[in-house]
Amino acid sequence: MAPSFDNETSLFNFVVRDGNGVKGIVDLGISKVPQAYIQPPAEQINKKHASKCEIPPIDLSKLDGPDHDEVVNQIVRAVETLGFFQVVNHGVPIELLDSLKQTAHNFFGLPPERKSVYRKEVSPSPLVKYGTSFVPEKEKAWKGKTILAWLTPMMMKLFNSDLDVALQYLKTSHEMVRKLLEALLGNLGAELDDSKIDAFIEKKWTSFRYGTLTILLQDGIGGLYVKVPQDVNMEKKGEWVKIPPISGALVINIGDILKIWSNGRYKSAEHIIRTTSTKSRVLIPIFTSPQPTQKIAPLPQVVKKDGAARYKEFVFRLHE
């Protein structure tokens, strides 16, 4: 007989402290979803009524050719409406992406006692932390995910994968982000050099949110939904749209920092992952952030055009 969880503490201990993860709850064969995982009705997504994202994937390889300006326009249109888009021909080898997804599946498929070793309270490495993203004091319900925060090379080394593969992913991803930032900030009239680009994206990749750009690798299960911002001129504003998995594609979304630099022109949209009752999924994000102590404010060129700054200047700090 499958055990029941009489309170959030016992559920948390089972999922995180004991290393079972959300997968462990499913493996128990329970017939009823624990109350802590049930979202308020108003926040639940009806996938039958949600539409698919109509923004086609963007071919990044064309940024280096005669179609450069058109590709920049495609990127700008996407970030000024939804804040999300997918890219193909991005320079990251498909077999490398497959290797990363398999590594993630390998970890979450480990016995609970092996996963629990990497809980953030006891992890042997400060670069690998296993736990949940649930924050009881801020959220009404668990978001239904167990997370592993990790620096890619360390993760690959821990689980006997090819370290060169991980390093190649970091290198090619960094190059891709540079190109995207050059396009997005150049569109705002910002003059960029290498030092400014490096100040906008840390070369040390982190698992911190609310940064500059996020790169997301989806598996074939999907489940990513984005809420169309209310301040865009679209019929679907306020509605949820699905970002379907595309083989070989990476999902890019705008972080709060780019939204501020653009004085609100670029959208940092609310998004969520909807669970499935049939298969487990992995999503592998890379969060890029400015260097700590950077002053963040709307770019002067944009403020001049808009007539006023919508956000106050602040000094960037990293928070887990």
PDB file of C-alpha atoms in Angstrom:
ATOM      1  CA  MET A   1       0.000   0.000   0.000  1.00  0.00           C
ATOM      2  CA  ALA A   2       1.393   3.381  -1.029  1.00  0.00           C
ATOM      3  CA  PRO A   3       2.136   5.715   1.902  1.00  0.00           C
ATOM      4  CA  SER A   4       0.300   9.004   2.313  1.00  0.00           C
ATOM      5  CA  PHE A   5       1.815  12.341   3.203  1.00  0.00           C
ATOM      6  CA  ASP A   6      -0.097  13.937   6.040  1.00  0.00           C
ATOM      7  CA  ASN A   7       1.689  17.293   5.881  1.00  0.00           C
ATOM      8  CA  GLU A   8       4.109  19.311   3.753  1.00  0.00           C
ATOM      9  CA  THR A   9       7.039  18.514   6.029  1.00  0.00           C
ATOM     10  CA  SER A  10       6.760  14.762   5.521  1.00  0.00           C
ATOM     11  CA  LEU A  11       6.385  15.276   1.765  1.00  0.00           C
ATOM     12  CA  PHE A  12       9.393  17.606   1.635  1.00  0.00           C
ATOM     13  CA  ASN A  13      11.521  15.154   3.616  1.00  0.00           C
ATOM     14  CA  PHE A  14      10.590  12.298   1.298  1.00  0.00           C
ATOM     15  CA  VAL A  15      11.225  14.309  -1.869  1.00  0.00           C
ATOM     16  CA  VAL A  16      14.347  16.230  -0.872  1.00  0.00           C
ATOM     17  CA  ARG A  17      16.000  15.001   2.311  1.00  0.00           C
ATOM     18  CA  ASP A  18      15.657  11.323   1.404  1.00  0.00           C
ATOM     19  CA  GLY A  19      16.596  11.951  -2.235  1.00  0.00           C
ATOM     20  CA  ASN A  20      13.466  10.510  -3.853  1.00  0.00           C
ATOM     21  CA  GLY A  21      12.505  13.567  -5.858  1.00  0.00           C
ATOM     22  CA  VAL A  22       9.139  13.978  -7.567  1.00  0.00           C
ATOM     23  CA  LYS A  23       9.915  10.787  -9.479  1.00  0.00           C
ATOM     24  CA  GLY A  24       9.900   8.933  -6.159  1.00  0.00           C
ATOM     25  CA  ILE A  25       6.299   9.939  -5.503  1.00  0.00           C
ATOM     26  CA  VAL A  26       5.267   8.571  -8.897  1.00  0.00           C
ATOM     27  CA  ASP A  27       7.228   5.357  -8.299  1.00  0.00           C
ATOM     28  CA  LEU A  28       5.201   4.761  -5.128  1.00  0.00           C
ATOM     29  CA  GLY A  29       2.113   4.278  -7.245  1.00  0.00           C
ATOM     30  CA  ILE A  30      -0.005   6.749  -5.298  1.00  0.00           C
ATOM     31  CA  SER A  31      -3.441   7.357  -6.773  1.00  0.00           C
ATOM     32  CA  LYS A  32      -3.946  10.876  -5.457  1.00  0.00           C
ATOM     33  CA  VAL A  33      -1.745  13.910  -6.061  1.00  0.00           C
ATOM     34  CA  PRO A  34      -0.505  15.355  -2.735  1.00  0.00           C
ATOM     35  CA  GLN A  35      -2.338  18.556  -1.832  1.00  0.00           C
ATOM     36  CA  ALA A  36       0.913  20.531  -1.742  1.00  0.00           C
ATOM     37  CA  TYR A  37       1.256  20.014  -5.507  1.00  0.00           C
ATOM     38  CA  ILE A  38      -2.234  21.171  -6.456  1.00  0.00           C
ATOM     39  CA  GLN A  39      -2.284  24.699  -7.852  1.00  0.00           C
ATOM     40  CA  PRO A  40      -5.190  27.065  -7.135  1.00  0.00           C
ATOM     41  CA  PRO A  41      -7.840  26.681  -9.882  1.00  0.00           C
ATOM     42  CA  ALA A  42      -7.187  30.191 -11.215  1.00  0.00           C
ATOM     43  CA  GLU A  43      -3.521  29.329 -11.823  1.00  0.00           C
ATOM     44  CA  GLN A  44      -4.077  25.974 -13.499  1.00  0.00           C
ATOM     45  CA  ILE A  45      -3.522  25.678 -17.242  1.00  0.00           C
ATOM     46  CA  ASN A  46      -6.097  24.005 -19.443  1.00  0.00           C
ATOM     47  CA  LYS A  47      -3.934  22.577 -22.204  1.00  0.00           C
ATOM     48  CA  LYS A  48      -6.967  22.032 -24.444  1.00  0.00           C
ATOM     49  CA  HIS A  49      -7.618  25.783 -24.506  1.00  0.00           C
ATOM     50  CA  ALA A  50      -4.000  26.920 -24.693  1.00  0.00           C
ATOM     51  CA  SER A  51      -2.675  27.729 -28.153  1.00  0.00           C
ATOM     52  CA  LYS A  52       0.736  27.002 -29.618  1.00  0.00           C
ATOM     53  CA  CYS A  53       3.337  29.711 -29.976  1.00  0.00           C
ATOM     54  CA  GLU A  54       3.129  31.080 -33.509  1.00  0.00           C
ATOM     55  CA  ILE A  55       6.692  32.409 -33.582  1.00  0.00           C
ATOM     56  CA  PRO A  56       8.679  30.125 -35.927  1.00  0.00           C
ATOM     57  CA  PRO A  57      12.178  29.001 -34.900  1.00  0.00           C
ATOM     58  CA  ILE A  58      14.891  31.490 -35.857  1.00  0.00           C
ATOM     59  CA  ASP A  59      17.898  30.341 -37.874  1.00  0.00           C
ATOM     60  CA  LEU A  60      20.852  31.872 -36.035  1.00  0.00           C
ATOM     61  CA  SER A  61      23.348  30.819 -38.679  1.00  0.00           C
ATOM     62  CA  LYS A  62      21.949  33.582 -40.894  1.00  0.00           C
ATOM     63  CA  LEU A  63      23.159  36.257 -38.470  1.00  0.00           C
ATOM     64  CA  ASP A  64      26.558  35.940 -40.130  1.00  0.00           C
ATOM     65  CA  GLY A  65      25.286  36.339 -43.685  1.00  0.00           C
ATOM     66  CA  PRO A  66      23.349  38.673 -45.985  1.00  0.00           C
ATOM     67  CA  ASP A  67      20.124  38.027 -44.046  1.00  0.00           C
ATOM     68  CA  HIS A  68      21.585  39.483 -40.827  1.00  0.00           C
ATOM     69  CA  ASP A  69      19.174  42.412 -40.589  1.00  0.00           C
ATOM     70  CA  GLU A  70      16.109  40.249 -41.190  1.00  0.00           C
ATOM     71  CA  VAL A  71      17.184  37.780 -38.500  1.00  0.00           C
ATOM     72  CA  VAL A  72      17.709  40.644 -36.044  1.00  0.00           C
ATOM     73  CA  ASN A  73      14.202  41.864 -36.873  1.00  0.00           C
ATOM     74  CA  GLN A  74      12.813  38.382 -36.185  1.00  0.00           C
ATOM     75  CA  ILE A  75      14.532  38.273 -32.802  1.00  0.00           C
ATOM     76  CA  VAL A  76      13.351  41.772 -31.882  1.00  0.00           C
ATOM     77  CA  ARG A  77       9.741  41.014 -32.876  1.00  0.00           C
ATOM     78  CA  ALA A  78       9.816  37.925 -30.664  1.00  0.00           C
ATOM     79  CA  VAL A  79      11.197  39.666 -27.580  1.00  0.00           C
ATOM     80  CA  GLU A  80       8.900  42.675 -27.958  1.00  0.00           C
ATOM     81  CA  THR A  81       5.823  40.453 -27.885  1.00  0.00           C
ATOM     82  CA  LEU A  82       6.380  37.220 -25.968  1.00  0.00           C
ATOM     83  CA  GLY A  83       9.932  37.410 -24.654  1.00  0.00           C
ATOM     84  CA  PHE A  84      10.446  33.803 -25.776  1.00  0.00           C
ATOM     85  CA  PHE A  85      11.681  32.300 -29.038  1.00  0.00           C
ATOM     86  CA  GLN A  86      13.423  29.184 -30.287  1.00  0.00           C
ATOM     87  CA  VAL A  87      16.643  29.035 -32.251  1.00  0.00           C
ATOM     88  CA  VAL A  88      18.018  26.433 -34.639  1.00  0.00           C
ATOM     89  CA  ASN A  89      21.414  26.189 -36.336  1.00  0.00           C
ATOM     90  CA  HIS A  90      22.758  27.798 -33.165  1.00  0.00           C
ATOM     91  CA  GLY A  91      26.194  26.219 -33.295  1.00  0.00           C
ATOM     92  CA  VAL A  92      25.652  23.682 -30.502  1.00  0.00           C
ATOM     93  CA  PRO A  93      25.969  20.136 -31.950  1.00  0.00           C
ATOM     94  CA  ILE A  94      22.808  18.036 -31.651  1.00  0.00           C
ATOM     95  CA  GLU A  95      24.725  15.050 -30.279  1.00  0.00           C
ATOM     96  CA  LEU A  96      26.049  17.307 -27.506  1.00  0.00           C
ATOM     97  CA  LEU A  97      22.505  18.301 -26.528  1.00  0.00           C
ATOM     98  CA  ASP A  98      21.470  14.641 -26.514  1.00  0.00           C
ATOM     99  CA  SER A  99      24.392  13.827 -24.237  1.00  0.00           C
ATOM    100  CA  LEU A 100      23.373  16.528 -21.776  1.00  0.00           C
ATOM    101  CA  LYS A 101      19.783  15.292 -21.636  1.00  0.00           C
ATOM    102  CA  GLN A 102      20.965  11.723 -21.077  1.00  0.00           C
ATOM    103  CA  THR A 103      23.248  12.865 -18.248  1.00  0.00           C
ATOM    104  CA  ALA A 104      20.321  14.583 -16.542  1.00  0.00           C
ATOM    105  CA  HIS A 105      18.148  11.466 -16.925  1.00  0.00           C
ATOM    106  CA  ASN A 106      21.005   9.378 -15.512  1.00  0.00           C
ATOM    107  CA  PHE A 107      21.154  11.509 -12.383  1.00  0.00           C
ATOM    108  CA  PHE A 108      17.430  11.535 -11.656  1.00  0.00           C
ATOM    109  CA  GLY A 109      17.354   7.782 -12.280  1.00  0.00           C
ATOM    110  CA  LEU A 110      19.899   7.144  -9.517  1.00  0.00           C
ATOM    111  CA  PRO A 111      18.817   5.412  -6.295  1.00  0.00           C
ATOM    112  CA  PRO A 112      17.536   7.926  -3.706  1.00  0.00           C
ATOM    113  CA  GLU A 113      20.502   7.451  -1.377  1.00  0.00           C
ATOM    114  CA  ARG A 114      22.913   8.519  -4.112  1.00  0.00           C
ATOM    115  CA  LYS A 115      20.932  11.636  -5.027  1.00  0.00           C
ATOM    116  CA  SER A 116      20.500  12.737  -1.416  1.00  0.00           C
ATOM    117  CA  VAL A 117      24.285  13.037  -1.102  1.00  0.00           C
ATOM    118  CA  TYR A 118      24.040  16.208  -3.209  1.00  0.00           C
ATOM    119  CA  ARG A 119      21.460  18.041  -1.092  1.00  0.00           C
ATOM    120  CA  LYS A 120      22.660  21.619  -0.700  1.00  0.00           C
ATOM    121  CA  GLU A 121      23.128  21.168   3.054  1.00  0.00           C
ATOM    122  CA  VAL A 122      25.574  18.278   2.653  1.00  0.00           C
ATOM    123  CA  SER A 123      26.776  18.310  -0.974  1.00  0.00           C
ATOM    124  CA  PRO A 124      30.509  17.530  -1.357  1.00  0.00           C
ATOM    125  CA  SER A 125      30.697  20.255  -3.997  1.00  0.00           C
ATOM    126  CA  PRO A 126      29.459  23.861  -3.729  1.00  0.00           C
ATOM    127  CA  LEU A 127      28.735  23.638  -7.461  1.00  0.00           C
ATOM    128  CA  VAL A 128      26.186  20.812  -7.254  1.00  0.00           C
ATOM    129  CA  LYS A 129      22.993  21.209  -5.211  1.00  0.00           C
ATOM    130  CA  TYR A 130      20.001  18.904  -5.236  1.00  0.00           C
ATOM    131  CA  GLY A 131      16.635  20.020  -3.896  1.00  0.00           C
ATOM    132  CA  THR A 132      13.346  21.678  -4.747  1.00  0.00           C
ATOM    133  CA  SER A 133      12.561  25.162  -5.981  1.00  0.00           C
ATOM    134  CA  PHE A 134       9.534  25.393  -3.681  1.00  0.00           C
ATOM    135  CA  VAL A 135       9.567  28.408  -1.348  1.00  0.00           C
ATOM    136  CA  PRO A 136       6.805  27.853   1.239  1.00  0.00           C
ATOM    137  CA  GLU A 137       6.655  31.458   2.387  1.00  0.00           C
ATOM    138  CA  LYS A 138       6.160  32.747  -1.163  1.00  0.00           C
ATOM    139  CA  GLU A 139       4.165  30.083  -3.003  1.00  0.00           C
ATOM    140  CA  LYS A 140       0.696  28.639  -2.484  1.00  0.00           C
ATOM    141  CA  ALA A 141       1.609  25.257  -3.928  1.00  0.00           C
ATOM    142  CA  TRP A 142       4.677  23.288  -4.984  1.00  0.00           C
ATOM    143  CA  LYS A 143       5.507  23.778  -8.636  1.00  0.00           C
ATOM    144  CA  GLY A 144       5.931  20.044  -9.092  1.00  0.00           C
ATOM    145  CA  LYS A 145       9.631  19.930  -9.819  1.00  0.00           C
ATOM    146  CA  THR A 146      12.799  18.662  -8.239  1.00  0.00           C
ATOM    147  CA  ILE A 147      15.912  20.483  -9.309  1.00  0.00           C
ATOM    148  CA  LEU A 148      19.604  19.909  -9.562  1.00  0.00           C
ATOM    149  CA  ALA A 149      21.542  23.163  -9.665  1.00  0.00           C
ATOM    150  CA  TRP A 150      24.898  22.514 -11.217  1.00  0.00           C
ATOM    151  CA  LEU A 151      27.856  23.881 -13.096  1.00  0.00           C
ATOM    152  CA  THR A 152      27.961  21.799 -16.245  1.00  0.00           C
ATOM    153  CA  PRO A 153      31.607  20.569 -16.212  1.00  0.00           C
ATOM    154  CA  MET A 154      31.346  19.466 -12.577  1.00  0.00           C
ATOM    155  CA  MET A 155      28.055  17.695 -13.265  1.00  0.00           C
ATOM    156  CA  MET A 156      29.487  15.803 -16.215  1.00  0.00           C
ATOM    157  CA  LYS A 157      32.580  14.801 -14.248  1.00  0.00           C
ATOM    158  CA  LEU A 158      30.552  13.543 -11.291  1.00  0.00           C
ATOM    159  CA  PHE A 159      28.507  11.221 -13.460  1.00  0.00           C
ATOM    160  CA  ASN A 160      31.326   9.949 -15.653  1.00  0.00           C
ATOM    161  CA  SER A 161      30.310  11.790 -18.800  1.00  0.00           C
ATOM    162  CA  ASP A 162      32.682  13.372 -21.276  1.00  0.00           C
ATOM    163  CA  LEU A 163      33.992  16.570 -19.694  1.00  0.00           C
ATOM    164  CA  ASP A 164      35.016  17.891 -23.105  1.00  0.00           C
ATOM    165  CA  VAL A 165      31.367  17.721 -24.163  1.00  0.00           C
ATOM    166  CA  ALA A 166      30.333  19.936 -21.253  1.00  0.00           C
ATOM    167  CA  LEU A 167      33.082  22.449 -21.920  1.00  0.00           C
ATOM    168  CA  GLN A 168      32.107  22.589 -25.588  1.00  0.00           C
ATOM    169  CA  TYR A 169      28.509  23.304 -24.579  1.00  0.00           C
ATOM    170  CA  LEU A 170      29.633  26.209 -22.404  1.00  0.00           C
ATOM    171  CA  LYS A 171      31.817  27.636 -25.134  1.00  0.00           C
ATOM    172  CA  THR A 172      29.253  27.421 -27.925  1.00  0.00           C
ATOM    173  CA  SER A 173      26.462  28.674 -25.657  1.00  0.00           C
ATOM    174  CA  HIS A 174      28.555  31.669 -24.628  1.00  0.00           C
ATOM    175  CA  GLU A 175      29.196  32.530 -28.261  1.00  0.00           C
ATOM    176  CA  MET A 176      25.482  32.262 -29.021  1.00  0.00           C
ATOM    177  CA  VAL A 177      24.542  34.568 -26.135  1.00  0.00           C
ATOM    178  CA  ARG A 178      27.086  37.137 -27.293  1.00  0.00           C
ATOM    179  CA  LYS A 179      25.508  37.196 -30.752  1.00  0.00           C
ATOM    180  CA  LEU A 180      22.015  37.544 -29.311  1.00  0.00           C
ATOM    181  CA  LEU A 181      23.044  40.379 -27.003  1.00  0.00           C
ATOM    182  CA  GLU A 182      24.809  42.195 -29.821  1.00  0.00           C
ATOM    183  CA  ALA A 183      21.604  42.000 -31.849  1.00  0.00           C
ATOM    184  CA  LEU A 184      19.264  42.988 -29.023  1.00  0.00           C
ATOM    185  CA  LEU A 185      21.334  45.785 -27.527  1.00  0.00           C
ATOM    186  CA  GLY A 186      22.421  47.021 -30.931  1.00  0.00           C
ATOM    187  CA  ASN A 187      18.747  47.372 -31.817  1.00  0.00           C
ATOM    188  CA  LEU A 188      18.417  49.689 -28.806  1.00  0.00           C
ATOM    189  CA  GLY A 189      21.238  51.889 -30.055  1.00  0.00           C
ATOM    190  CA  ALA A 190      23.874  50.680 -27.605  1.00  0.00           C
ATOM    191  CA  GLU A 191      27.471  50.696 -28.790  1.00  0.00           C
ATOM    192  CA  LEU A 192      29.126  47.516 -27.611  1.00  0.00           C
ATOM    193  CA  ASP A 193      32.686  46.277 -27.234  1.00  0.00           C
ATOM    194  CA  ASP A 194      34.039  43.087 -25.692  1.00  0.00           C
ATOM    195  CA  SER A 195      34.389  44.571 -22.212  1.00  0.00           C
ATOM    196  CA  LYS A 196      30.754  45.670 -22.141  1.00  0.00           C
ATOM    197  CA  ILE A 197      29.509  42.315 -23.385  1.00  0.00           C
ATOM    198  CA  ASP A 198      31.572  40.517 -20.734  1.00  0.00           C
ATOM    199  CA  ALA A 199      30.086  42.783 -18.066  1.00  0.00           C
ATOM    200  CA  PHE A 200      26.588  41.844 -19.194  1.00  0.00           C
ATOM    201  CA  ILE A 201      27.111  38.061 -19.120  1.00  0.00           C
ATOM    202  CA  GLU A 202      29.243  36.276 -16.560  1.00  0.00           C
ATOM    203  CA  LYS A 203      31.696  33.845 -18.119  1.00  0.00           C
ATOM    204  CA  LYS A 204      31.068  31.617 -15.103  1.00  0.00           C
ATOM    205  CA  TRP A 205      27.672  30.095 -15.907  1.00  0.00           C
ATOM    206  CA  THR A 206      25.298  30.006 -12.976  1.00  0.00           C
ATOM    207  CA  SER A 207      21.941  28.612 -11.957  1.00  0.00           C
ATOM    208  CA  PHE A 208      20.621  31.979 -10.781  1.00  0.00           C
ATOM    209  CA  ARG A 209      17.365  33.376 -12.129  1.00  0.00           C
ATOM    210  CA  TYR A 210      16.216  36.837 -13.148  1.00  0.00           C
ATOM    211  CA  GLY A 211      19.293  37.545 -15.186  1.00  0.00           C
ATOM    212  CA  THR A 212      20.068  38.617 -18.734  1.00  0.00           C
ATOM    213  CA  LEU A 213      19.091  35.678 -20.932  1.00  0.00           C
ATOM    214  CA  THR A 214      18.106  32.089 -20.265  1.00  0.00           C
ATOM    215  CA  ILE A 215      18.957  29.206 -22.581  1.00  0.00           C
ATOM    216  CA  LEU A 216      16.643  26.243 -22.142  1.00  0.00           C
ATOM    217  CA  LEU A 217      17.102  22.745 -23.528  1.00  0.00           C
ATOM    218  CA  GLN A 218      13.779  20.871 -23.653  1.00  0.00           C
ATOM    219  CA  ASP A 219      13.392  17.167 -24.124  1.00  0.00           C
ATOM    220  CA  GLY A 220      10.670  15.774 -26.369  1.00  0.00           C
ATOM    221  CA  ILE A 221       8.034  15.816 -23.599  1.00  0.00           C
ATOM    222  CA  GLY A 222       7.708  19.592 -23.549  1.00  0.00           C
ATOM    223  CA  GLY A 223       5.174  21.240 -21.254  1.00  0.00           C
ATOM    224  CA  LEU A 224       6.562  24.788 -21.313  1.00  0.00           C
ATOM    225  CA  TYR A 225       3.884  27.500 -21.306  1.00  0.00           C
ATOM    226  CA  VAL A 226       4.321  31.267 -21.469  1.00  0.00           C
ATOM    227  CA  LYS A 227       1.803  33.899 -20.452  1.00  0.00           C
ATOM    228  CA  VAL A 228       1.407  36.596 -23.093  1.00  0.00           C
ATOM    229  CA  PRO A 229       2.175  39.939 -21.380  1.00  0.00           C
ATOM    230  CA  GLN A 230      -0.743  42.305 -20.851  1.00  0.00           C
ATOM    231  CA  ASP A 231       1.132  45.278 -22.282  1.00  0.00           C
ATOM    232  CA  VAL A 232       1.509  43.943 -25.834  1.00  0.00           C
ATOM    233  CA  ASN A 233      -0.742  44.546 -28.798  1.00  0.00           C
ATOM    234  CA  MET A 234      -1.898  40.964 -29.252  1.00  0.00           C
ATOM    235  CA  GLU A 235      -5.301  39.323 -29.128  1.00  0.00           C
ATOM    236  CA  LYS A 236      -3.970  36.607 -26.834  1.00  0.00           C
ATOM    237  CA  LYS A 237      -2.578  38.925 -24.159  1.00  0.00           C
ATOM    238  CA  GLY A 238      -2.996  37.422 -20.730  1.00  0.00           C
ATOM    239  CA  GLU A 239      -3.416  33.916 -22.180  1.00  0.00           C
ATOM    240  CA  TRP A 240      -1.072  30.945 -21.909  1.00  0.00           C
ATOM    241  CA  VAL A 241       0.652  29.687 -25.046  1.00  0.00           C
ATOM    242  CA  LYS A 242       2.654  26.511 -25.417  1.00  0.00           C
ATOM    243  CA  ILE A 243       6.280  26.494 -26.549  1.00  0.00           C
ATOM    244  CA  PRO A 244       6.396  23.115 -28.331  1.00  0.00           C
ATOM    245  CA  PRO A 245       9.607  21.077 -28.379  1.00  0.00           C
ATOM    246  CA  ILE A 246      11.462  21.307 -31.678  1.00  0.00           C
ATOM    247  CA  SER A 247      14.176  18.766 -32.396  1.00  0.00           C
ATOM    248  CA  GLY A 248      17.599  20.365 -32.188  1.00  0.00           C
ATOM    249  CA  ALA A 249      16.250  23.747 -31.032  1.00  0.00           C
ATOM    250  CA  LEU A 250      17.087  25.764 -27.936  1.00  0.00           C
ATOM    251  CA  VAL A 251      14.578  28.028 -26.204  1.00  0.00           C
ATOM    252  CA  ILE A 252      15.711  31.565 -25.415  1.00  0.00           C
ATOM    253  CA  ASN A 253      13.879  33.834 -23.016  1.00  0.00           C
ATOM    254  CA  ILE A 254      14.445  37.377 -21.891  1.00  0.00           C
ATOM    255  CA  GLY A 255      15.437  37.982 -18.272  1.00  0.00           C
ATOM    256  CA  ASP A 256      14.470  40.909 -16.083  1.00  0.00           C
ATOM    257  CA  ILE A 257      17.797  42.653 -16.700  1.00  0.00           C
ATOM    258  CA  LEU A 258      17.222  42.936 -20.450  1.00  0.00           C
ATOM    259  CA  LYS A 259      13.682  44.108 -19.777  1.00  0.00           C
ATOM    260  CA  ILE A 260      15.073  46.935 -17.644  1.00  0.00           C
ATOM    261  CA  TRP A 261      17.828  47.866 -20.113  1.00  0.00           C
ATOM    262  CA  SER A 262      15.200  48.141 -22.833  1.00  0.00           C
ATOM    263  CA  ASN A 263      12.978  50.270 -20.569  1.00  0.00           C
ATOM    264  CA  GLY A 264      10.257  47.666 -20.862  1.00  0.00           C
ATOM    265  CA  ARG A 265      10.334  47.184 -24.632  1.00  0.00           C
ATOM    266  CA  TYR A 266      11.664  43.644 -24.291  1.00  0.00           C
ATOM    267  CA  LYS A 267       9.323  41.371 -22.353  1.00  0.00           C
ATOM    268  CA  SER A 268      10.234  39.115 -19.451  1.00  0.00           C
ATOM    269  CA  ALA A 269       7.144  36.915 -19.434  1.00  0.00           C
ATOM    270  CA  GLU A 270       5.712  34.684 -16.747  1.00  0.00           C
ATOM    271  CA  HIS A 271       6.178  31.027 -17.619  1.00  0.00           C
ATOM    272  CA  ILE A 272       5.515  27.616 -16.132  1.00  0.00           C
ATOM    273  CA  ILE A 273       6.061  23.920 -16.819  1.00  0.00           C
ATOM    274  CA  ARG A 274       2.922  21.813 -16.924  1.00  0.00           C
ATOM    275  CA  THR A 275       3.257  18.285 -15.600  1.00  0.00           C
ATOM    276  CA  THR A 276       2.360  15.136 -17.488  1.00  0.00           C
ATOM    277  CA  SER A 277       0.887  11.959 -16.085  1.00  0.00           C
ATOM    278  CA  THR A 278       2.682   9.626 -18.468  1.00  0.00           C
ATOM    279  CA  LYS A 279       6.394  10.416 -18.673  1.00  0.00           C
ATOM    280  CA  SER A 280       9.136  12.169 -16.715  1.00  0.00           C
ATOM    281  CA  ARG A 281      10.884  15.103 -18.374  1.00  0.00           C
ATOM    282  CA  VAL A 282      14.097  17.010 -18.028  1.00  0.00           C
ATOM    283  CA  LEU A 283      14.650  20.671 -18.763  1.00  0.00           C
ATOM    284  CA  ILE A 284      18.196  22.004 -18.714  1.00  0.00           C
ATOM    285  CA  PRO A 285      18.510  25.779 -18.296  1.00  0.00           C
ATOM    286  CA  ILE A 286      21.520  28.053 -18.314  1.00  0.00           C
ATOM    287  CA  PHE A 287      20.887  31.386 -16.601  1.00  0.00           C
ATOM    288  CA  THR A 288      23.225  34.199 -17.609  1.00  0.00           C
ATOM    289  CA  SER A 289      23.627  37.260 -15.417  1.00  0.00           C
ATOM    290  CA  PRO A 290      25.627  40.497 -15.350  1.00  0.00           C
ATOM    291  CA  GLN A 291      28.757  40.608 -13.271  1.00  0.00           C
ATOM    292  CA  PRO A 292      28.037  41.400  -9.607  1.00  0.00           C
ATOM    293  CA  THR A 293      28.103  45.090  -8.654  1.00  0.00           C
ATOM    294  CA  GLN A 294      27.055  46.168 -12.154  1.00  0.00           C
ATOM    295  CA  LYS A 295      24.698  49.147 -12.128  1.00  0.00           C
ATOM    296  CA  ILE A 296      21.448  48.220 -13.863  1.00  0.00           C
ATOM    297  CA  ALA A 297      19.159  50.868 -15.363  1.00  0.00           C
ATOM    298  CA  PRO A 298      17.374  51.618 -18.645  1.00  0.00           C
ATOM    299  CA  LEU A 299      19.868  52.483 -21.360  1.00  0.00           C
ATOM    300  CA  PRO A 300      20.225  56.259 -21.843  1.00  0.00           C
ATOM    301  CA  GLN A 301      19.553  55.954 -25.574  1.00  0.00           C
ATOM    302  CA  VAL A 302      16.206  54.283 -24.901  1.00  0.00           C
ATOM    303  CA  VAL A 303      15.212  56.702 -22.151  1.00  0.00           C
ATOM    304  CA  LYS A 304      15.912  59.612 -24.496  1.00  0.00           C
ATOM    305  CA  LYS A 305      13.538  58.154 -27.087  1.00  0.00           C
ATOM    306  CA  ASP A 306      10.873  57.200 -24.554  1.00  0.00           C
ATOM    307  CA  GLY A 307      11.031  60.441 -22.626  1.00  0.00           C
ATOM    308  CA  ALA A 308      11.307  58.852 -19.178  1.00  0.00           C
ATOM    309  CA  ALA A 309      12.842  55.873 -17.397  1.00  0.00           C
ATOM    310  CA  ARG A 310      10.359  53.253 -16.220  1.00  0.00           C
ATOM    311  CA  TYR A 311      12.804  51.655 -13.752  1.00  0.00           C
ATOM    312  CA  LYS A 312      15.169  53.024 -11.114  1.00  0.00           C
ATOM    313  CA  GLU A 313      18.869  52.246 -11.183  1.00  0.00           C
ATOM    314  CA  PHE A 314      20.114  49.545  -8.825  1.00  0.00           C
ATOM    315  CA  VAL A 315      23.274  47.530  -8.212  1.00  0.00           C
ATOM    316  CA  PHE A 316      23.035  43.924  -9.331  1.00  0.00           C
ATOM    317  CA  ARG A 317      23.483  41.181  -6.755  1.00  0.00           C
ATOM    318  CA  LEU A 318      23.223  37.427  -7.160  1.00  0.00           C
ATOM    319  CA  HIS A 319      20.659  35.604  -5.061  1.00  0.00           C
ATOM    320  CA  GLU A 320      19.943  31.875  -5.147  1.00  0.00           C
TER     321      GLU A 320
END
